[in-house]
């Protein structure tokens, strides 16, 4: 288990992370999402041990003990961090990087490497610098999974990868976790993919962690309500209800809310007779917009 305890980080006068506390259980696929500049990559750098937190610490379970990840050679043999723009030795080939990583990761699997190279159709003796961005991502994912690291951290793994290969990547990551019991952490703007692969998701906003919860629980925390009345509703019908994205079409009032169905029904029925009451789940993208809406600026009247 990775434990993040009251972690804060600044660069000069810019505060990037503030008092982040989080636990990432073993054997899970954890998704980290947030707006640009929310601190996702910085947090991954701290978890991987590349950055030292200004305050707080990150520890990893080692049997019954916990060890800090920073400046910890033992942890570095157990963690593979694939950055958005991965480093590779100049003029190196995929096969050459394989030999490099074999010296670092004691559980390296040549068998997995050969199978993954065949699956993605890559040529192991092609120079990595000659590969497209998407092919380069596939090449380094092969190296990450072949390392058999207990913790694999992936920053924007789906960026540049074609739609067909994304399905393969999702299947591979799920299979890796199920077969090994190890942990995968993904930072991504692609909420569609995060929703389909992750067990748990954390949202960073304004330097802080808004929440961290299982996808199932998250999708049952906010609903889109459609309520039909006997007479045309007005916006003040939502008085006392926490809601966003309000719209009125004819006699139907629609909005998103994290309030309970009972509270909403009781409040609105005091204004008019309810003929229709429907609640539907939101996608992760819609929930993310709901939770971070206050951080976004309105786009209107720009070109008028």
XYZ file of N, CA, C and O in Angstrom, residues 56-241:
744
model
N 5.223 16.654 4.857
C 4.544 15.383 4.723
C 5.467 14.352 4.106
O 6.642 14.640 3.807
N 4.959 13.155 3.866
C 5.786 12.111 3.266
C 4.925 11.074 2.570
O 3.713 10.979 2.802
N 5.577 10.295 1.718
C 4.947 9.161 1.046
C 5.691 7.905 1.494
O 6.919 7.851 1.424
N 4.935 6.908 1.941
C 5.533 5.652 2.386
C 4.903 4.486 1.633
O 3.806 4.591 1.090
N 5.616 3.370 1.608
C 5.127 2.163 0.976
C 5.274 1.020 1.965
O 6.227 0.973 2.747
N 4.318 0.096 1.938
C 4.343 -1.044 2.845
C 5.439 -2.024 2.439
O 5.565 -2.376 1.269
N 6.220 -2.449 3.398
C 7.251 -3.474 3.207
C 7.055 -4.511 4.313
O 7.638 -4.397 5.396
N 6.207 -5.499 4.045
C 5.835 -6.437 5.093
C 4.989 -5.720 6.124
O 3.982 -5.091 5.799
N 5.406 -5.768 7.378
C 4.685 -5.073 8.440
C 5.216 -3.658 8.650
O 4.682 -2.907 9.460
N 6.279 -3.301 7.948
C 6.892 -1.977 8.099
C 6.477 -1.050 6.972
O 5.952 -1.482 5.954
N 6.735 0.231 7.172
C 6.536 1.238 6.137
C 7.852 1.958 5.906
O 8.547 2.306 6.856
N 8.183 2.178 4.641
C 9.417 2.869 4.292
C 9.101 4.084 3.439
O 8.202 4.040 2.596
N 9.833 5.184 3.631
C 9.648 6.342 2.744
C 10.117 6.008 1.337
O 11.068 5.229 1.153
N 9.477 6.581 0.337
C 9.823 6.266 -1.045
C 11.000 7.103 -1.542
O 11.703 6.680 -2.456
N 11.200 8.283 -0.947
C 12.260 9.160 -1.447
C 13.635 8.606 -1.088
O 13.884 8.202 0.048
N 14.521 8.586 -2.094
C 15.902 8.136 -1.906
C 15.950 6.721 -1.334
O 16.736 6.416 -0.433
N 15.069 5.865 -1.876
C 14.946 4.489 -1.387
C 15.217 3.527 -2.553
O 14.320 3.260 -3.356
N 16.433 2.990 -2.669
C 16.767 2.095 -3.788
C 15.874 0.865 -3.853
O 15.541 0.392 -4.947
N 15.474 0.349 -2.682
C 14.612 -0.833 -2.660
C 13.272 -0.539 -3.323
O 12.760 -1.331 -4.115
N 12.710 0.645 -3.046
C 11.426 1.010 -3.649
C 11.574 1.225 -5.156
O 10.689 0.876 -5.933
N 12.695 1.799 -5.589
C 12.894 2.061 -7.011
C 12.936 0.767 -7.818
O 12.585 0.747 -9.006
N 13.330 -0.336 -7.191
C 13.296 -1.632 -7.865
C 11.886 -2.199 -7.936
O 11.636 -3.146 -8.675
N 10.977 -1.622 -7.184
C 9.598 -2.099 -7.126
C 8.632 -1.177 -7.845
O 7.440 -1.485 -7.943
N 9.128 -0.023 -8.330
C 8.253 0.985 -8.938
C 8.756 1.345 -10.331
O 9.948 1.631 -10.521
N 7.853 1.331 -11.319
C 8.163 1.775 -12.684
C 7.294 2.996 -12.962
O 6.064 2.907 -12.972
N 7.945 4.137 -13.205
C 7.223 5.376 -13.474
C 7.387 5.725 -14.952
O 8.478 6.044 -15.408
N 6.283 5.652 -15.686
C 6.268 5.994 -17.109
C 5.719 7.410 -17.260
O 4.524 7.646 -17.097
N 6.606 8.360 -17.547
C 6.202 9.755 -17.667
C 5.514 9.999 -19.003
O 5.547 9.162 -19.912
N 4.920 11.172 -19.142
C 4.238 11.520 -20.394
C 5.234 11.608 -21.550
O 4.903 11.306 -22.698
N 6.455 12.009 -21.252
C 7.512 12.092 -22.269
C 8.706 11.288 -21.751
O 9.658 11.846 -21.205
N 8.667 9.963 -21.901
C 9.666 9.110 -21.252
C 11.083 9.306 -21.794
O 11.282 9.547 -22.987
N 12.031 9.203 -20.890
C 13.443 9.327 -21.258
C 13.951 8.006 -21.817
O 13.571 6.928 -21.355
N 14.806 8.092 -22.818
C 15.462 6.892 -23.315
C 16.885 7.252 -23.724
O 17.192 8.396 -24.076
N 17.774 6.273 -23.658
C 19.171 6.487 -24.010
C 19.267 6.818 -25.500
O 18.609 6.186 -26.333
N 20.072 7.792 -25.832
C 20.188 8.262 -27.217
C 20.561 7.107 -28.158
O 21.443 6.312 -27.851
N 19.864 7.028 -29.266
C 20.074 6.013 -30.312
C 19.706 4.599 -29.850
O 20.009 3.626 -30.549
N 19.063 4.484 -28.694
C 18.726 3.149 -28.184
C 17.542 2.561 -28.932
O 16.704 3.267 -29.492
N 17.493 1.240 -28.945
C 16.367 0.494 -29.499
C 15.531 -0.035 -28.347
O 15.928 0.032 -27.177
N 14.360 -0.568 -28.662
C 13.523 -1.180 -27.636
C 14.271 -2.329 -26.967
O 14.229 -2.493 -25.744
N 14.980 -3.101 -27.755
C 15.747 -4.215 -27.206
C 16.889 -3.714 -26.310
O 17.201 -4.318 -25.275
N 17.493 -2.593 -26.715
C 18.556 -2.017 -25.893
C 18.037 -1.522 -24.560
O 18.683 -1.699 -23.511
N 16.851 -0.901 -24.546
C 16.254 -0.439 -23.284
C 15.834 -1.623 -22.426
O 15.848 -1.548 -21.201
N 15.477 -2.719 -23.072
C 15.173 -3.940 -22.317
C 16.387 -4.360 -21.493
O 16.275 -4.660 -20.293
N 17.557 -4.382 -22.117
C 18.766 -4.785 -21.409
C 19.091 -3.817 -20.276
O 19.583 -4.223 -19.215
N 18.783 -2.540 -20.497
C 19.015 -1.534 -19.450
C 18.121 -1.801 -18.238
O 18.583 -1.841 -17.099
N 16.822 -1.993 -18.488
C 15.881 -2.178 -17.379
C 16.047 -3.529 -16.693
O 15.712 -3.671 -15.507
N 16.548 -4.516 -17.397
C 16.785 -5.818 -16.776
C 17.794 -5.699 -15.630
O 17.777 -6.496 -14.692
N 18.669 -4.708 -15.710
C 19.656 -4.493 -14.643
C 19.048 -3.810 -13.425
O 19.654 -3.785 -12.359
N 17.850 -3.253 -13.605
C 17.222 -2.485 -12.518
C 16.160 -3.293 -11.793
O 16.074 -3.261 -10.559
N 15.361 -4.046 -12.559
C 14.201 -4.728 -11.982
C 14.473 -6.225 -11.844
O 14.585 -6.937 -12.843
N 14.560 -6.715 -10.607
C 14.928 -8.122 -10.379
C 13.878 -9.119 -10.864
O 14.207 -10.284 -11.098
N 12.628 -8.685 -11.027
C 11.568 -9.599 -11.458
C 11.296 -9.511 -12.965
O 10.265 -9.996 -13.426
N 12.218 -8.903 -13.696
C 12.017 -8.709 -15.142
C 11.653 -10.021 -15.829
O 12.208 -11.075 -15.537
N 10.713 -9.946 -16.814
C 10.259 -11.135 -17.528
C 10.522 -10.993 -19.019
O 9.863 -10.195 -19.705
N 11.489 -11.760 -19.539
C 11.728 -11.789 -20.986
C 10.530 -12.372 -21.717
O 10.213 -11.965 -22.850
N 9.874 -13.317 -21.085
C 8.710 -13.955 -21.700
C 7.601 -12.938 -21.948
O 7.013 -12.891 -23.036
N 7.315 -12.117 -20.941
C 6.288 -11.078 -21.099
C 6.711 -10.076 -22.164
O 5.885 -9.632 -22.978
N 7.997 -9.712 -22.170
C 8.503 -8.746 -23.157
C 8.273 -9.255 -24.583
O 7.742 -8.527 -25.434
N 8.648 -10.492 -24.839
C 8.510 -11.053 -26.187
C 7.044 -11.114 -26.609
O 6.703 -10.805 -27.760
N 6.171 -11.496 -25.693
C 4.747 -11.586 -26.020
C 4.142 -10.213 -26.301
O 3.318 -10.055 -27.210
N 4.553 -9.205 -25.518
C 4.008 -7.857 -25.696
C 4.515 -7.220 -26.980
O 3.765 -6.520 -27.676
N 5.776 -7.446 -27.304
C 6.323 -6.926 -28.563
C 5.545 -7.502 -29.740
O 5.190 -6.788 -30.689
N 5.244 -8.791 -29.665
C 4.472 -9.433 -30.731
C 3.046 -8.896 -30.774
O 2.499 -8.649 -31.855
N 2.446 -8.691 -29.609
C 1.071 -8.205 -29.534
C 0.929 -6.826 -30.170
O -0.020 -6.567 -30.926
N 1.874 -5.935 -29.908
C 1.799 -4.570 -30.438
C 2.427 -4.439 -31.822
O 2.353 -3.374 -32.438
N 3.050 -5.506 -32.293
C 3.628 -5.475 -33.628
C 4.817 -4.559 -33.766
O 5.044 -3.972 -34.842
N 5.605 -4.401 -32.695
C 6.787 -3.539 -32.744
C 8.024 -4.345 -33.145
O 8.101 -5.550 -32.897
N 8.989 -3.657 -33.731
C 10.260 -4.277 -34.079
C 11.285 -3.893 -33.020
O 11.622 -2.708 -32.886
N 11.774 -4.860 -32.241
C 12.627 -4.549 -31.086
C 13.948 -3.882 -31.426
O 14.581 -3.295 -30.552
N 14.390 -3.932 -32.703
C 15.671 -3.325 -33.051
C 15.511 -1.998 -33.794
O 16.479 -1.465 -34.331
N 14.292 -1.469 -33.822
C 14.065 -0.132 -34.360
C 14.436 0.904 -33.305
O 14.110 0.740 -32.129
N 15.087 1.971 -33.702
C 15.463 3.002 -32.739
C 14.196 3.680 -32.193
O 13.291 4.027 -32.953
N 14.160 3.896 -30.900
C 12.993 4.497 -30.261
C 12.758 5.911 -30.795
O 11.611 6.345 -30.950
N 13.809 6.627 -31.121
C 13.675 7.993 -31.636
C 12.969 8.029 -32.985
O 12.454 9.070 -33.399
N 12.927 6.903 -33.679
C 12.269 6.839 -34.988
C 10.779 6.501 -34.875
O 10.070 6.495 -35.892
N 10.313 6.200 -33.672
C 8.914 5.826 -33.471
C 8.038 7.056 -33.305
O 8.486 8.093 -32.808
N 6.784 6.939 -33.702
C 5.816 8.012 -33.457
C 5.520 8.086 -31.953
O 5.901 7.190 -31.180
N 4.823 9.144 -31.550
C 4.513 9.304 -30.128
C 3.713 8.122 -29.600
O 3.988 7.591 -28.518
N 2.704 7.695 -30.360
C 1.873 6.588 -29.922
C 2.642 5.285 -29.838
O 2.497 4.514 -28.880
N 3.484 5.019 -30.845
C 4.291 3.802 -30.829
C 5.305 3.834 -29.697
O 5.616 2.812 -29.082
N 5.811 5.022 -29.410
C 6.763 5.154 -28.298
C 6.078 4.846 -26.965
O 6.666 4.205 -26.084
N 4.826 5.298 -26.836
C 4.073 4.986 -25.621
C 3.896 3.478 -25.475
O 4.039 2.908 -24.388
N 3.582 2.811 -26.573
C 3.422 1.360 -26.534
C 4.730 0.683 -26.149
O 4.740 -0.269 -25.356
N 5.840 1.178 -26.702
C 7.146 0.589 -26.412
C 7.467 0.666 -24.929
O 7.922 -0.314 -24.317
N 7.204 1.819 -24.328
C 7.526 1.967 -22.905
C 6.514 1.254 -22.011
O 6.854 0.841 -20.902
N 5.286 1.089 -22.490
C 4.336 0.286 -21.724
C 4.801 -1.175 -21.706
O 4.676 -1.863 -20.685
N 5.345 -1.643 -22.820
C 5.920 -2.989 -22.861
C 7.015 -3.129 -21.810
O 7.071 -4.113 -21.055
N 7.894 -2.135 -21.727
C 8.975 -2.161 -20.744
C 8.427 -2.125 -19.320
O 8.919 -2.826 -18.437
N 7.391 -1.307 -19.098
C 6.805 -1.200 -17.758
C 6.213 -2.524 -17.303
O 6.470 -2.990 -16.177
N 5.412 -3.152 -18.165
C 4.757 -4.400 -17.770
C 5.750 -5.557 -17.677
O 5.584 -6.457 -16.846
N 6.784 -5.533 -18.513
C 7.789 -6.591 -18.468
C 8.654 -6.495 -17.209
O 9.270 -7.476 -16.800
N 8.715 -5.324 -16.607
C 9.517 -5.143 -15.396
C 8.947 -5.926 -14.221
O 9.658 -6.196 -13.255
N 7.651 -6.249 -14.287
C 6.941 -6.932 -13.184
C 7.090 -6.143 -11.881
O 7.211 -6.699 -10.782
N 7.081 -4.806 -12.025
C 7.163 -3.932 -10.853
C 5.869 -4.005 -10.060
O 4.780 -4.145 -10.624
N 5.976 -3.876 -8.754
C 4.794 -3.944 -7.888
C 3.946 -2.685 -7.990
O 2.748 -2.718 -7.700
N 4.576 -1.585 -8.371
C 3.847 -0.316 -8.525
C 4.199 0.267 -9.888
O 5.362 0.578 -10.166
N 3.204 0.423 -10.745
C 3.409 1.022 -12.057
C 2.631 2.334 -12.104
O 1.407 2.352 -11.932
N 3.348 3.435 -12.326
C 2.755 4.764 -12.389
C 2.780 5.235 -13.835
O 3.844 5.269 -14.462
N 1.622 5.597 -14.368
C 1.491 5.946 -15.784
C 0.910 7.350 -15.924
O -0.214 7.612 -15.485
N 1.672 8.245 -16.534
C 1.222 9.620 -16.730
C 0.760 9.791 -18.177
O 1.565 9.714 -19.106
N -0.539 10.014 -18.364
C -1.151 10.205 -19.691
C -0.808 9.053 -20.636
O -0.363 9.266 -21.772
N -1.048 7.837 -20.193
C -0.694 6.660 -20.979
C -1.503 6.567 -22.272
O -1.039 6.002 -23.272
N -2.717 7.120 -22.312
C -3.559 6.984 -23.502
C -3.309 8.079 -24.533
O -3.840 8.010 -25.642
N -2.520 9.073 -24.197
C -2.275 10.186 -25.105
C -1.479 9.709 -26.322
O -0.381 9.176 -26.194
N -2.048 9.891 -27.511
C -1.368 9.520 -28.742
C -1.584 8.089 -29.183
O -1.116 7.699 -30.254
N -2.283 7.286 -28.376
C -2.527 5.891 -28.729
C -3.856 5.777 -29.474
O -4.863 6.352 -29.052
N -3.868 5.022 -30.570
C -5.067 4.900 -31.392
C -6.171 4.155 -30.653
O -5.905 3.406 -29.702
N -7.444 4.354 -31.042
C -8.581 3.769 -30.319
C -8.520 2.263 -30.166
O -8.844 1.730 -29.101
N -8.095 1.544 -31.199
C -8.033 0.080 -31.108
C -7.007 -0.354 -30.070
O -7.239 -1.280 -29.285
N -5.852 0.322 -30.057
C -4.799 -0.029 -29.103
C -5.206 0.326 -27.675
O -4.735 -0.311 -26.731
N -6.062 1.320 -27.504
C -6.510 1.684 -26.154
C -7.238 0.517 -25.490
O -7.105 0.293 -24.284
N -8.036 -0.193 -26.265
C -8.743 -1.354 -25.718
C -7.730 -2.396 -25.253
O -7.863 -2.983 -24.173
N -6.695 -2.616 -26.064
C -5.647 -3.570 -25.697
C -4.938 -3.127 -24.433
O -4.651 -3.946 -23.541
N -4.642 -1.837 -24.321
C -3.962 -1.313 -23.130
C -4.820 -1.526 -21.896
O -4.328 -1.970 -20.844
N -6.117 -1.222 -21.996
C -7.012 -1.445 -20.857
C -7.004 -2.902 -20.430
O -6.904 -3.218 -19.239
N -7.122 -3.798 -21.405
C -7.146 -5.229 -21.088
C -5.837 -5.674 -20.443
O -5.834 -6.462 -19.485
N -4.715 -5.172 -20.944
C -3.411 -5.551 -20.409
C -3.243 -5.091 -18.961
O -2.757 -5.849 -18.112
N -3.631 -3.862 -18.691
C -3.469 -3.334 -17.333
C -4.354 -4.075 -16.341
O -3.933 -4.394 -15.222
N -5.586 -4.370 -16.754
C -6.469 -5.143 -15.869
C -5.922 -6.542 -15.633
O -5.961 -7.052 -14.510
N -5.418 -7.167 -16.694
C -4.853 -8.506 -16.563
C -3.622 -8.490 -15.653
O -3.424 -9.384 -14.832
N -2.801 -7.454 -15.800
C -1.588 -7.333 -14.978
C -1.942 -7.279 -13.492
O -1.336 -7.968 -12.667
N -2.929 -6.467 -13.163
C -3.319 -6.326 -11.759
C -3.953 -7.609 -11.235
O -3.656 -8.061 -10.117
N -4.825 -8.229 -12.027
C -5.511 -9.440 -11.583
C -4.546 -10.601 -11.383
O -4.667 -11.371 -10.431
N -3.564 -10.740 -12.280
C -2.660 -11.877 -12.206
C -1.552 -11.697 -11.170
O -1.087 -12.677 -10.585
N -1.117 -10.472 -10.940
C 0.006 -10.237 -10.037
C -0.414 -9.732 -8.665
O 0.317 -9.906 -7.692
N -1.587 -9.079 -8.586
C -1.988 -8.460 -7.327
C -1.250 -7.156 -7.070
O -1.311 -6.599 -5.972
N -0.538 -6.651 -8.109
C 0.216 -5.412 -7.967
C -0.699 -4.211 -8.218
O -1.912 -4.370 -8.425
N -0.123 -3.017 -8.205
C -0.903 -1.780 -8.268
C -0.520 -0.949 -9.479
O 0.666 -0.815 -9.800
N -1.532 -0.400 -10.154
C -1.316 0.515 -11.279
C -1.993 1.840 -10.945
O -3.148 1.871 -10.511
N -1.267 2.927 -11.137
C -1.825 4.262 -10.915
C -1.733 5.039 -12.215
O -0.673 5.116 -12.834
N -2.854 5.609 -12.648
C -2.937 6.298 -13.936
C -3.344 7.749 -13.721
O -4.353 8.029 -13.067
N -2.557 8.663 -14.271
C -2.955 10.063 -14.335
C -3.372 10.346 -15.767
O -2.603 10.084 -16.693
N -4.584 10.870 -15.957
C -5.061 11.043 -17.320
C -6.146 12.103 -17.412
O -6.916 12.310 -16.467
N -6.192 12.766 -18.586
C -7.312 13.652 -18.908
C -8.417 12.895 -19.620
O -9.509 13.438 -19.814
N -8.150 11.675 -20.020
C -9.134 10.881 -20.756
C -10.050 10.183 -19.753
O -9.819 9.048 -19.346
N -11.111 10.874 -19.369
C -12.002 10.345 -18.330
C -12.794 9.142 -18.817
O -13.208 8.301 -18.012
N -13.008 9.056 -20.115
C -13.694 7.888 -20.675
C -12.904 6.625 -20.366
O -13.465 5.613 -19.936
N -11.585 6.671 -20.586
C -10.746 5.501 -20.323
C -10.606 5.251 -18.828
O -10.624 4.100 -18.380
N -10.461 6.312 -18.053
C -10.328 6.165 -16.593
C -11.551 5.469 -16.012
O -11.440 4.574 -15.170
N -12.719 5.870 -16.488
C -13.957 5.283 -15.976
C -14.035 3.795 -16.259
O -14.603 3.025 -15.470
N -13.458 3.360 -17.365
C -13.580 1.959 -17.781
C -12.479 1.059 -17.236
O -12.601 -0.156 -17.296
N -11.433 1.630 -16.710
C -10.334 0.788 -16.259
C -10.081 0.869 -14.756
O -9.589 -0.088 -14.159
N -10.404 1.988 -14.131
C -10.000 2.203 -12.735
C -11.030 1.684 -11.734
O -12.239 1.774 -11.964
N -10.534 1.171 -10.616
C -11.395 0.778 -9.501
C -11.744 1.992 -8.649
O -12.859 2.135 -8.166
N -10.739 2.841 -8.466
C -10.852 3.994 -7.575
C -10.311 5.215 -8.292
O -9.421 5.105 -9.139
N -10.834 6.379 -7.951
C -10.393 7.606 -8.605
C -10.246 8.718 -7.571
O -11.003 8.792 -6.603
N -9.219 9.546 -7.767
C -9.021 10.726 -6.944
C -9.042 11.964 -7.816
O -8.540 11.942 -8.947
N -9.613 13.044 -7.308
C -9.728 14.287 -8.072
C -8.935 15.386 -7.379
O -9.166 15.689 -6.212
N -7.983 15.955 -8.121
C -7.214 17.096 -7.633
C -7.794 18.378 -8.210
O -8.094 18.447 -9.407
N -7.934 19.382 -7.349
C -8.449 20.674 -7.801
C -7.974 21.744 -6.839
O -8.081 21.585 -5.619
N -7.433 22.832 -7.395
C -6.985 23.924 -6.545
C -5.930 23.508 -5.546
O -5.969 23.923 -4.382
N -4.998 22.646 -5.968
C -3.876 22.164 -5.154
C -4.276 21.130 -4.111
O -3.430 20.582 -3.422
N -5.558 20.864 -3.981
C -6.031 19.943 -2.945
C -6.723 18.724 -3.546
O -7.135 18.744 -4.703
N -6.852 17.685 -2.740
C -7.588 16.489 -3.142
C -9.054 16.688 -2.778
O -9.410 16.764 -1.590
N -9.906 16.799 -3.812
C -11.332 16.991 -3.545
C -11.933 15.745 -2.917
O -12.675 15.826 -1.932
N -11.647 14.601 -3.482
C -12.133 13.339 -2.939
C -11.382 12.184 -3.570
O -10.743 12.313 -4.602
N -11.457 11.061 -2.914
C -10.900 9.816 -3.432
C -11.855 8.710 -3.031
O -12.119 8.510 -1.842
N -12.385 8.010 -4.030
C -13.395 6.996 -3.734
C -13.468 5.988 -4.871
O -12.947 6.223 -5.960
N -14.143 4.880 -4.608
C -14.360 3.881 -5.642
C -15.266 4.454 -6.728
O -16.157 5.261 -6.447
N -15.021 4.044 -7.963
C -15.819 4.523 -9.087
C -17.309 4.282 -8.837
O -18.153 5.153 -9.087
N -17.649 3.097 -8.334
C -19.058 2.759 -8.097
C -19.700 3.738 -7.123
O -20.807 4.236 -7.351
N -18.996 4.029 -6.021
C -19.541 4.960 -5.025
C -19.653 6.368 -5.597
O -20.624 7.083 -5.333
N -18.656 6.755 -6.380
C -18.658 8.086 -6.981
C -19.840 8.270 -7.918
O -20.520 9.302 -7.902
N -20.115 7.253 -8.724
C -21.207 7.345 -9.691
C -22.576 7.280 -9.014
O -23.589 7.558 -9.652
N -22.595 6.915 -7.751
C -23.849 6.912 -7.001
C -23.950 8.090 -6.033
O -24.793 8.079 -5.133
N -23.082 9.078 -6.225
C -23.103 10.245 -5.342
C -23.779 11.449 -5.992
O -24.260 12.346 -5.303
N -23.817 11.490 -7.326
C -24.432 12.599 -8.055
C -25.329 12.024 -9.147
O -24.937 11.088 -9.844
N -26.537 12.591 -9.272
C -27.481 12.106 -10.287
C -28.039 13.277 -11.088
O -28.040 14.425 -10.621
N -28.522 12.975 -12.280
C -29.259 13.953 -13.089
C -30.745 13.675 -12.901
O -31.223 12.567 -13.174
N -31.458 14.671 -12.409
C -32.883 14.530 -12.117
C -33.718 15.215 -13.186
O -33.404 16.324 -13.637
N -34.780 14.539 -13.606
C -35.783 15.117 -14.499
C -37.122 15.011 -13.797
O -37.573 13.911 -13.454
N -37.750 16.160 -13.565
C -38.977 16.200 -12.759
C -40.064 16.921 -13.546
O -39.893 18.076 -13.964
N -41.167 16.227 -13.779
C -42.297 16.803 -14.497
C -43.386 17.254 -13.538
O -43.740 16.524 -12.598
N -43.896 18.460 -13.762
C -44.913 19.044 -12.888
C -46.242 19.192 -13.628
O -46.296 19.193 -14.865
N -47.298 19.376 -12.846
C -48.617 19.595 -13.431
C -48.728 20.984 -14.045
O -49.532 21.211 -14.950
N -47.910 21.920 -13.566
C -47.853 23.268 -14.126
C -46.401 23.611 -14.434
O -45.485 23.002 -13.889
N -46.179 24.577 -15.300
C -44.820 24.941 -15.704
C -44.009 25.383 -14.496
O -44.418 26.272 -13.747
N -42.835 24.799 -14.290
C -42.011 25.150 -13.125
C -41.215 26.428 -13.351
O -41.035 26.876 -14.474
N -40.759 26.988 -12.272
C -39.867 28.145 -12.318
C -38.590 27.780 -11.577
O -38.540 26.815 -10.821
N -37.552 28.566 -11.802
C -36.265 28.232 -11.215
C -36.291 28.242 -9.692
O -35.516 27.529 -9.050
N -37.172 29.040 -9.086
C -37.183 29.099 -7.627
C -37.738 27.826 -6.993
O -37.738 27.687 -5.776
N -38.182 26.879 -7.829
C -38.601 25.583 -7.293
C -37.426 24.822 -6.673
O -37.623 23.908 -5.893
N -36.222 25.175 -7.053
C -35.056 24.476 -6.526
C -34.528 25.119 -5.249
O -33.461 24.779 -4.778
N -35.245 26.038 -4.688
C -34.832 26.701 -3.464
C -34.575 25.658 -2.374
O -35.408 24.812 -2.094
N -33.393 25.715 -1.761
C -33.051 24.773 -0.705
C -32.410 23.495 -1.205
O -32.117 22.602 -0.400
N -32.195 23.409 -2.504
C -31.585 22.204 -3.075
C -30.259 22.577 -3.726
O -30.183 23.519 -4.515
